[in-house]
Amino acid sequence: VQLVESGGGLVQPGGSLRLSCVASEFTLDYHAVEWFRQAPGKERERVSCISSPDDRTLYADSVKGRFTISRDNAKNTVYLQMNSLKPEDTAVYFCATDPAFRLCVTTQRTYDYWGQGTQVTVSS
């Protein structure tokens, strides 16, 4: 199983990016998919999660109203649309999934499958 994130880059404050998480040898639409981020010197942070099959979503308070998670099952891809970006959003963003998880939960848990990450830098 391989997860590949893309879409990161350098953007000015207030700008937007859309991250993608594509899976190979694994069907994302049957499982919860979560986005995390990690900034230098900081702990990994949960960002957003999408459940299966109802696509119920969860967001960290720090991104609510600015980020949107979604799926395209035909493309086996989960997206993270990030708007109104702030310098504090700068981090490496990772997607994760697990064959045992269908629903998003508020408690911490360990995912089996992770992508390699994509860098998001918000700076003027």
JSON list of C-alpha atoms in Angstrom, two decimals:
[
{"chain": "A", "resi": 1, "resn": "VAL", "atom": "CA", "xyz": [0.00, 0.00, 0.00]},
{"chain": "A", "resi": 2, "resn": "GLN", "atom": "CA", "xyz": [1.32, 3.41, -0.92]},
{"chain": "A", "resi": 3, "resn": "LEU", "atom": "CA", "xyz": [-0.09, 6.85, -0.15]},
{"chain": "A", "resi": 4, "resn": "VAL", "atom": "CA", "xyz": [1.24, 9.80, -2.10]},
{"chain": "A", "resi": 5, "resn": "GLU", "atom": "CA", "xyz": [0.54, 13.40, -1.15]},
{"chain": "A", "resi": 6, "resn": "SER", "atom": "CA", "xyz": [0.92, 16.27, -3.56]},
{"chain": "A", "resi": 7, "resn": "GLY", "atom": "CA", "xyz": [-0.11, 19.87, -3.99]},
{"chain": "A", "resi": 8, "resn": "GLY", "atom": "CA", "xyz": [2.08, 21.53, -1.43]},
{"chain": "A", "resi": 9, "resn": "GLY", "atom": "CA", "xyz": [4.14, 24.61, -2.15]},
{"chain": "A", "resi": 10, "resn": "LEU", "atom": "CA", "xyz": [4.87, 28.19, -1.24]},
{"chain": "A", "resi": 11, "resn": "VAL", "atom": "CA", "xyz": [1.88, 30.51, -0.94]},
{"chain": "A", "resi": 12, "resn": "GLN", "atom": "CA", "xyz": [1.34, 33.98, 0.44]},
{"chain": "A", "resi": 13, "resn": "PRO", "atom": "CA", "xyz": [-0.81, 34.55, 3.52]},
{"chain": "A", "resi": 14, "resn": "GLY", "atom": "CA", "xyz": [-4.45, 34.52, 2.54]},
{"chain": "A", "resi": 15, "resn": "GLY", "atom": "CA", "xyz": [-3.80, 32.22, -0.37]},
{"chain": "A", "resi": 16, "resn": "SER", "atom": "CA", "xyz": [-5.07, 28.73, -1.13]},
{"chain": "A", "resi": 17, "resn": "LEU", "atom": "CA", "xyz": [-3.71, 25.30, -1.87]},
{"chain": "A", "resi": 18, "resn": "ARG", "atom": "CA", "xyz": [-5.33, 21.95, -2.52]},
{"chain": "A", "resi": 19, "resn": "LEU", "atom": "CA", "xyz": [-3.54, 18.88, -1.29]},
{"chain": "A", "resi": 20, "resn": "SER", "atom": "CA", "xyz": [-4.19, 15.43, -2.74]},
{"chain": "A", "resi": 21, "resn": "CYS", "atom": "CA", "xyz": [-3.71, 12.01, -1.22]},
{"chain": "A", "resi": 22, "resn": "VAL", "atom": "CA", "xyz": [-3.74, 9.15, -3.72]},
{"chain": "A", "resi": 23, "resn": "ALA", "atom": "CA", "xyz": [-3.60, 5.52, -2.74]},
{"chain": "A", "resi": 24, "resn": "SER", "atom": "CA", "xyz": [-2.32, 2.51, -4.61]},
{"chain": "A", "resi": 25, "resn": "GLU", "atom": "CA", "xyz": [-3.32, -1.07, -3.79]},
{"chain": "A", "resi": 26, "resn": "PHE", "atom": "CA", "xyz": [-5.87, 0.24, -1.28]},
{"chain": "A", "resi": 27, "resn": "THR", "atom": "CA", "xyz": [-9.40, 1.58, -1.67]},
{"chain": "A", "resi": 28, "resn": "LEU", "atom": "CA", "xyz": [-9.67, 4.83, 0.24]},
{"chain": "A", "resi": 29, "resn": "ASP", "atom": "CA", "xyz": [-13.45, 5.17, -0.05]},
{"chain": "A", "resi": 30, "resn": "TYR", "atom": "CA", "xyz": [-14.02, 2.26, 2.32]},
{"chain": "A", "resi": 31, "resn": "HIS", "atom": "CA", "xyz": [-11.92, 3.76, 5.09]},
{"chain": "A", "resi": 32, "resn": "ALA", "atom": "CA", "xyz": [-11.35, 6.85, 7.18]},
{"chain": "A", "resi": 33, "resn": "VAL", "atom": "CA", "xyz": [-8.61, 9.11, 5.86]},
{"chain": "A", "resi": 34, "resn": "GLU", "atom": "CA", "xyz": [-6.97, 11.69, 8.05]},
{"chain": "A", "resi": 35, "resn": "TRP", "atom": "CA", "xyz": [-4.65, 14.60, 7.36]},
{"chain": "A", "resi": 36, "resn": "PHE", "atom": "CA", "xyz": [-1.93, 15.50, 9.83]},
{"chain": "A", "resi": 37, "resn": "ARG", "atom": "CA", "xyz": [0.73, 18.16, 9.82]},
{"chain": "A", "resi": 38, "resn": "GLN", "atom": "CA", "xyz": [4.03, 18.68, 11.54]},
{"chain": "A", "resi": 39, "resn": "ALA", "atom": "CA", "xyz": [5.91, 21.94, 11.79]},
{"chain": "A", "resi": 40, "resn": "PRO", "atom": "CA", "xyz": [9.61, 22.09, 12.64]},
{"chain": "A", "resi": 41, "resn": "GLY", "atom": "CA", "xyz": [10.18, 21.58, 16.33]},
{"chain": "A", "resi": 42, "resn": "LYS", "atom": "CA", "xyz": [6.53, 20.80, 16.99]},
{"chain": "A", "resi": 43, "resn": "GLU", "atom": "CA", "xyz": [4.54, 17.66, 17.55]},
{"chain": "A", "resi": 44, "resn": "ARG", "atom": "CA", "xyz": [2.44, 16.17, 14.81]},
{"chain": "A", "resi": 45, "resn": "GLU", "atom": "CA", "xyz": [-1.04, 17.69, 14.77]},
{"chain": "A", "resi": 46, "resn": "ARG", "atom": "CA", "xyz": [-4.32, 16.28, 13.58]},
{"chain": "A", "resi": 47, "resn": "VAL", "atom": "CA", "xyz": [-5.87, 18.49, 10.91]},
{"chain": "A", "resi": 48, "resn": "SER", "atom": "CA", "xyz": [-8.92, 16.82, 9.42]},
{"chain": "A", "resi": 49, "resn": "CYS", "atom": "CA", "xyz": [-10.57, 13.45, 8.91]},
{"chain": "A", "resi": 50, "resn": "ILE", "atom": "CA", "xyz": [-13.23, 12.02, 6.60]},
{"chain": "A", "resi": 51, "resn": "SER", "atom": "CA", "xyz": [-15.25, 8.92, 7.46]},
{"chain": "A", "resi": 52, "resn": "SER", "atom": "CA", "xyz": [-16.66, 6.14, 5.35]},
{"chain": "A", "resi": 53, "resn": "PRO", "atom": "CA", "xyz": [-19.25, 5.64, 4.03]},
{"chain": "A", "resi": 54, "resn": "ASP", "atom": "CA", "xyz": [-21.08, 8.78, 5.11]},
{"chain": "A", "resi": 55, "resn": "ASP", "atom": "CA", "xyz": [-18.17, 11.21, 4.54]},
{"chain": "A", "resi": 56, "resn": "ARG", "atom": "CA", "xyz": [-18.65, 12.71, 7.97]},
{"chain": "A", "resi": 57, "resn": "THR", "atom": "CA", "xyz": [-15.81, 15.13, 8.64]},
{"chain": "A", "resi": 58, "resn": "LEU", "atom": "CA", "xyz": [-13.82, 16.38, 11.60]},
{"chain": "A", "resi": 59, "resn": "TYR", "atom": "CA", "xyz": [-11.56, 19.40, 11.76]},
{"chain": "A", "resi": 60, "resn": "ALA", "atom": "CA", "xyz": [-9.06, 20.80, 14.18]},
{"chain": "A", "resi": 61, "resn": "ASP", "atom": "CA", "xyz": [-10.26, 24.07, 15.70]},
{"chain": "A", "resi": 62, "resn": "SER", "atom": "CA", "xyz": [-7.29, 25.83, 14.16]},
{"chain": "A", "resi": 63, "resn": "VAL", "atom": "CA", "xyz": [-8.49, 25.08, 10.60]},
{"chain": "A", "resi": 64, "resn": "LYS", "atom": "CA", "xyz": [-12.29, 25.08, 10.94]},
{"chain": "A", "resi": 65, "resn": "GLY", "atom": "CA", "xyz": [-13.93, 27.31, 8.39]},
{"chain": "A", "resi": 66, "resn": "ARG", "atom": "CA", "xyz": [-10.78, 27.48, 6.27]},
{"chain": "A", "resi": 67, "resn": "PHE", "atom": "CA", "xyz": [-9.99, 23.88, 5.32]},
{"chain": "A", "resi": 68, "resn": "THR", "atom": "CA", "xyz": [-12.28, 21.37, 3.62]},
{"chain": "A", "resi": 69, "resn": "ILE", "atom": "CA", "xyz": [-11.66, 17.65, 3.28]},
{"chain": "A", "resi": 70, "resn": "SER", "atom": "CA", "xyz": [-13.34, 15.68, 0.52]},
{"chain": "A", "resi": 71, "resn": "ARG", "atom": "CA", "xyz": [-13.14, 12.48, -1.51]},
{"chain": "A", "resi": 72, "resn": "ASP", "atom": "CA", "xyz": [-13.21, 11.54, -5.17]},
{"chain": "A", "resi": 73, "resn": "ASN", "atom": "CA", "xyz": [-13.82, 7.81, -5.10]},
{"chain": "A", "resi": 74, "resn": "ALA", "atom": "CA", "xyz": [-13.43, 7.44, -8.84]},
{"chain": "A", "resi": 75, "resn": "LYS", "atom": "CA", "xyz": [-9.88, 8.72, -8.49]},
{"chain": "A", "resi": 76, "resn": "ASN", "atom": "CA", "xyz": [-9.22, 6.96, -5.17]},
{"chain": "A", "resi": 77, "resn": "THR", "atom": "CA", "xyz": [-8.15, 10.36, -3.84]},
{"chain": "A", "resi": 78, "resn": "VAL", "atom": "CA", "xyz": [-8.81, 12.46, -0.77]},
{"chain": "A", "resi": 79, "resn": "TYR", "atom": "CA", "xyz": [-8.33, 16.21, -0.96]},
{"chain": "A", "resi": 80, "resn": "LEU", "atom": "CA", "xyz": [-7.62, 18.92, 1.55]},
{"chain": "A", "resi": 81, "resn": "GLN", "atom": "CA", "xyz": [-8.68, 22.33, 0.26]},
{"chain": "A", "resi": 82, "resn": "MET", "atom": "CA", "xyz": [-6.89, 24.97, 2.29]},
{"chain": "A", "resi": 83, "resn": "ASN", "atom": "CA", "xyz": [-8.08, 28.56, 2.06]},
{"chain": "A", "resi": 84, "resn": "SER", "atom": "CA", "xyz": [-7.15, 31.74, 3.92]},
{"chain": "A", "resi": 85, "resn": "LEU", "atom": "CA", "xyz": [-3.79, 30.25, 4.71]},
{"chain": "A", "resi": 86, "resn": "LYS", "atom": "CA", "xyz": [-1.77, 31.66, 7.59]},
{"chain": "A", "resi": 87, "resn": "PRO", "atom": "CA", "xyz": [1.96, 31.49, 8.35]},
{"chain": "A", "resi": 88, "resn": "GLU", "atom": "CA", "xyz": [1.14, 29.16, 11.24]},
{"chain": "A", "resi": 89, "resn": "ASP", "atom": "CA", "xyz": [-0.21, 26.63, 8.72]},
{"chain": "A", "resi": 90, "resn": "THR", "atom": "CA", "xyz": [3.35, 26.09, 7.52]},
{"chain": "A", "resi": 91, "resn": "ALA", "atom": "CA", "xyz": [4.20, 22.41, 8.00]},
{"chain": "A", "resi": 92, "resn": "VAL", "atom": "CA", "xyz": [4.68, 19.10, 6.29]},
{"chain": "A", "resi": 93, "resn": "TYR", "atom": "CA", "xyz": [1.26, 17.64, 5.65]},
{"chain": "A", "resi": 94, "resn": "PHE", "atom": "CA", "xyz": [0.68, 13.89, 5.72]},
{"chain": "A", "resi": 95, "resn": "CYS", "atom": "CA", "xyz": [-2.30, 11.71, 4.93]},
{"chain": "A", "resi": 96, "resn": "ALA", "atom": "CA", "xyz": [-2.96, 8.46, 6.72]},
{"chain": "A", "resi": 97, "resn": "THR", "atom": "CA", "xyz": [-5.40, 5.59, 6.59]},
{"chain": "A", "resi": 98, "resn": "ASP", "atom": "CA", "xyz": [-5.86, 2.14, 8.05]},
{"chain": "A", "resi": 99, "resn": "PRO", "atom": "CA", "xyz": [-7.81, -0.97, 6.99]},
{"chain": "A", "resi": 100, "resn": "ALA", "atom": "CA", "xyz": [-9.36, -1.15, 10.48]},
{"chain": "A", "resi": 101, "resn": "PHE", "atom": "CA", "xyz": [-10.82, 2.36, 10.51]},
{"chain": "A", "resi": 102, "resn": "ARG", "atom": "CA", "xyz": [-14.00, 3.50, 8.77]},
{"chain": "A", "resi": 103, "resn": "LEU", "atom": "CA", "xyz": [-15.13, 6.27, 11.07]},
{"chain": "A", "resi": 104, "resn": "CYS", "atom": "CA", "xyz": [-13.31, 9.35, 12.25]},
{"chain": "A", "resi": 105, "resn": "VAL", "atom": "CA", "xyz": [-12.96, 9.66, 16.00]},
{"chain": "A", "resi": 106, "resn": "THR", "atom": "CA", "xyz": [-11.84, 12.42, 18.30]},
{"chain": "A", "resi": 107, "resn": "THR", "atom": "CA", "xyz": [-9.44, 10.22, 20.24]},
{"chain": "A", "resi": 108, "resn": "GLN", "atom": "CA", "xyz": [-5.87, 9.62, 19.11]},
{"chain": "A", "resi": 109, "resn": "ARG", "atom": "CA", "xyz": [-5.12, 6.37, 17.34]},
{"chain": "A", "resi": 110, "resn": "THR", "atom": "CA", "xyz": [-2.34, 4.82, 15.30]},
{"chain": "A", "resi": 111, "resn": "TYR", "atom": "CA", "xyz": [-2.66, 4.52, 11.55]},
{"chain": "A", "resi": 112, "resn": "ASP", "atom": "CA", "xyz": [-0.89, 1.77, 9.61]},
{"chain": "A", "resi": 113, "resn": "TYR", "atom": "CA", "xyz": [-0.47, 3.59, 6.29]},
{"chain": "A", "resi": 114, "resn": "TRP", "atom": "CA", "xyz": [1.15, 6.98, 5.82]},
{"chain": "A", "resi": 115, "resn": "GLY", "atom": "CA", "xyz": [2.28, 9.07, 2.92]},
{"chain": "A", "resi": 116, "resn": "GLN", "atom": "CA", "xyz": [5.68, 10.69, 2.65]},
{"chain": "A", "resi": 117, "resn": "GLY", "atom": "CA", "xyz": [4.34, 14.19, 3.21]},
{"chain": "A", "resi": 118, "resn": "THR", "atom": "CA", "xyz": [4.14, 17.39, 1.21]},
{"chain": "A", "resi": 119, "resn": "GLN", "atom": "CA", "xyz": [5.58, 20.72, 2.34]},
{"chain": "A", "resi": 120, "resn": "VAL", "atom": "CA", "xyz": [3.28, 23.71, 2.74]},
{"chain": "A", "resi": 121, "resn": "THR", "atom": "CA", "xyz": [4.95, 27.05, 3.33]},
{"chain": "A", "resi": 122, "resn": "VAL", "atom": "CA", "xyz": [2.89, 30.18, 3.94]},
{"chain": "A", "resi": 123, "resn": "SER", "atom": "CA", "xyz": [5.04, 33.25, 3.74]},
{"chain": "A", "resi": 124, "resn": "SER", "atom": "CA", "xyz": [5.15, 36.67, 2.15]}
]
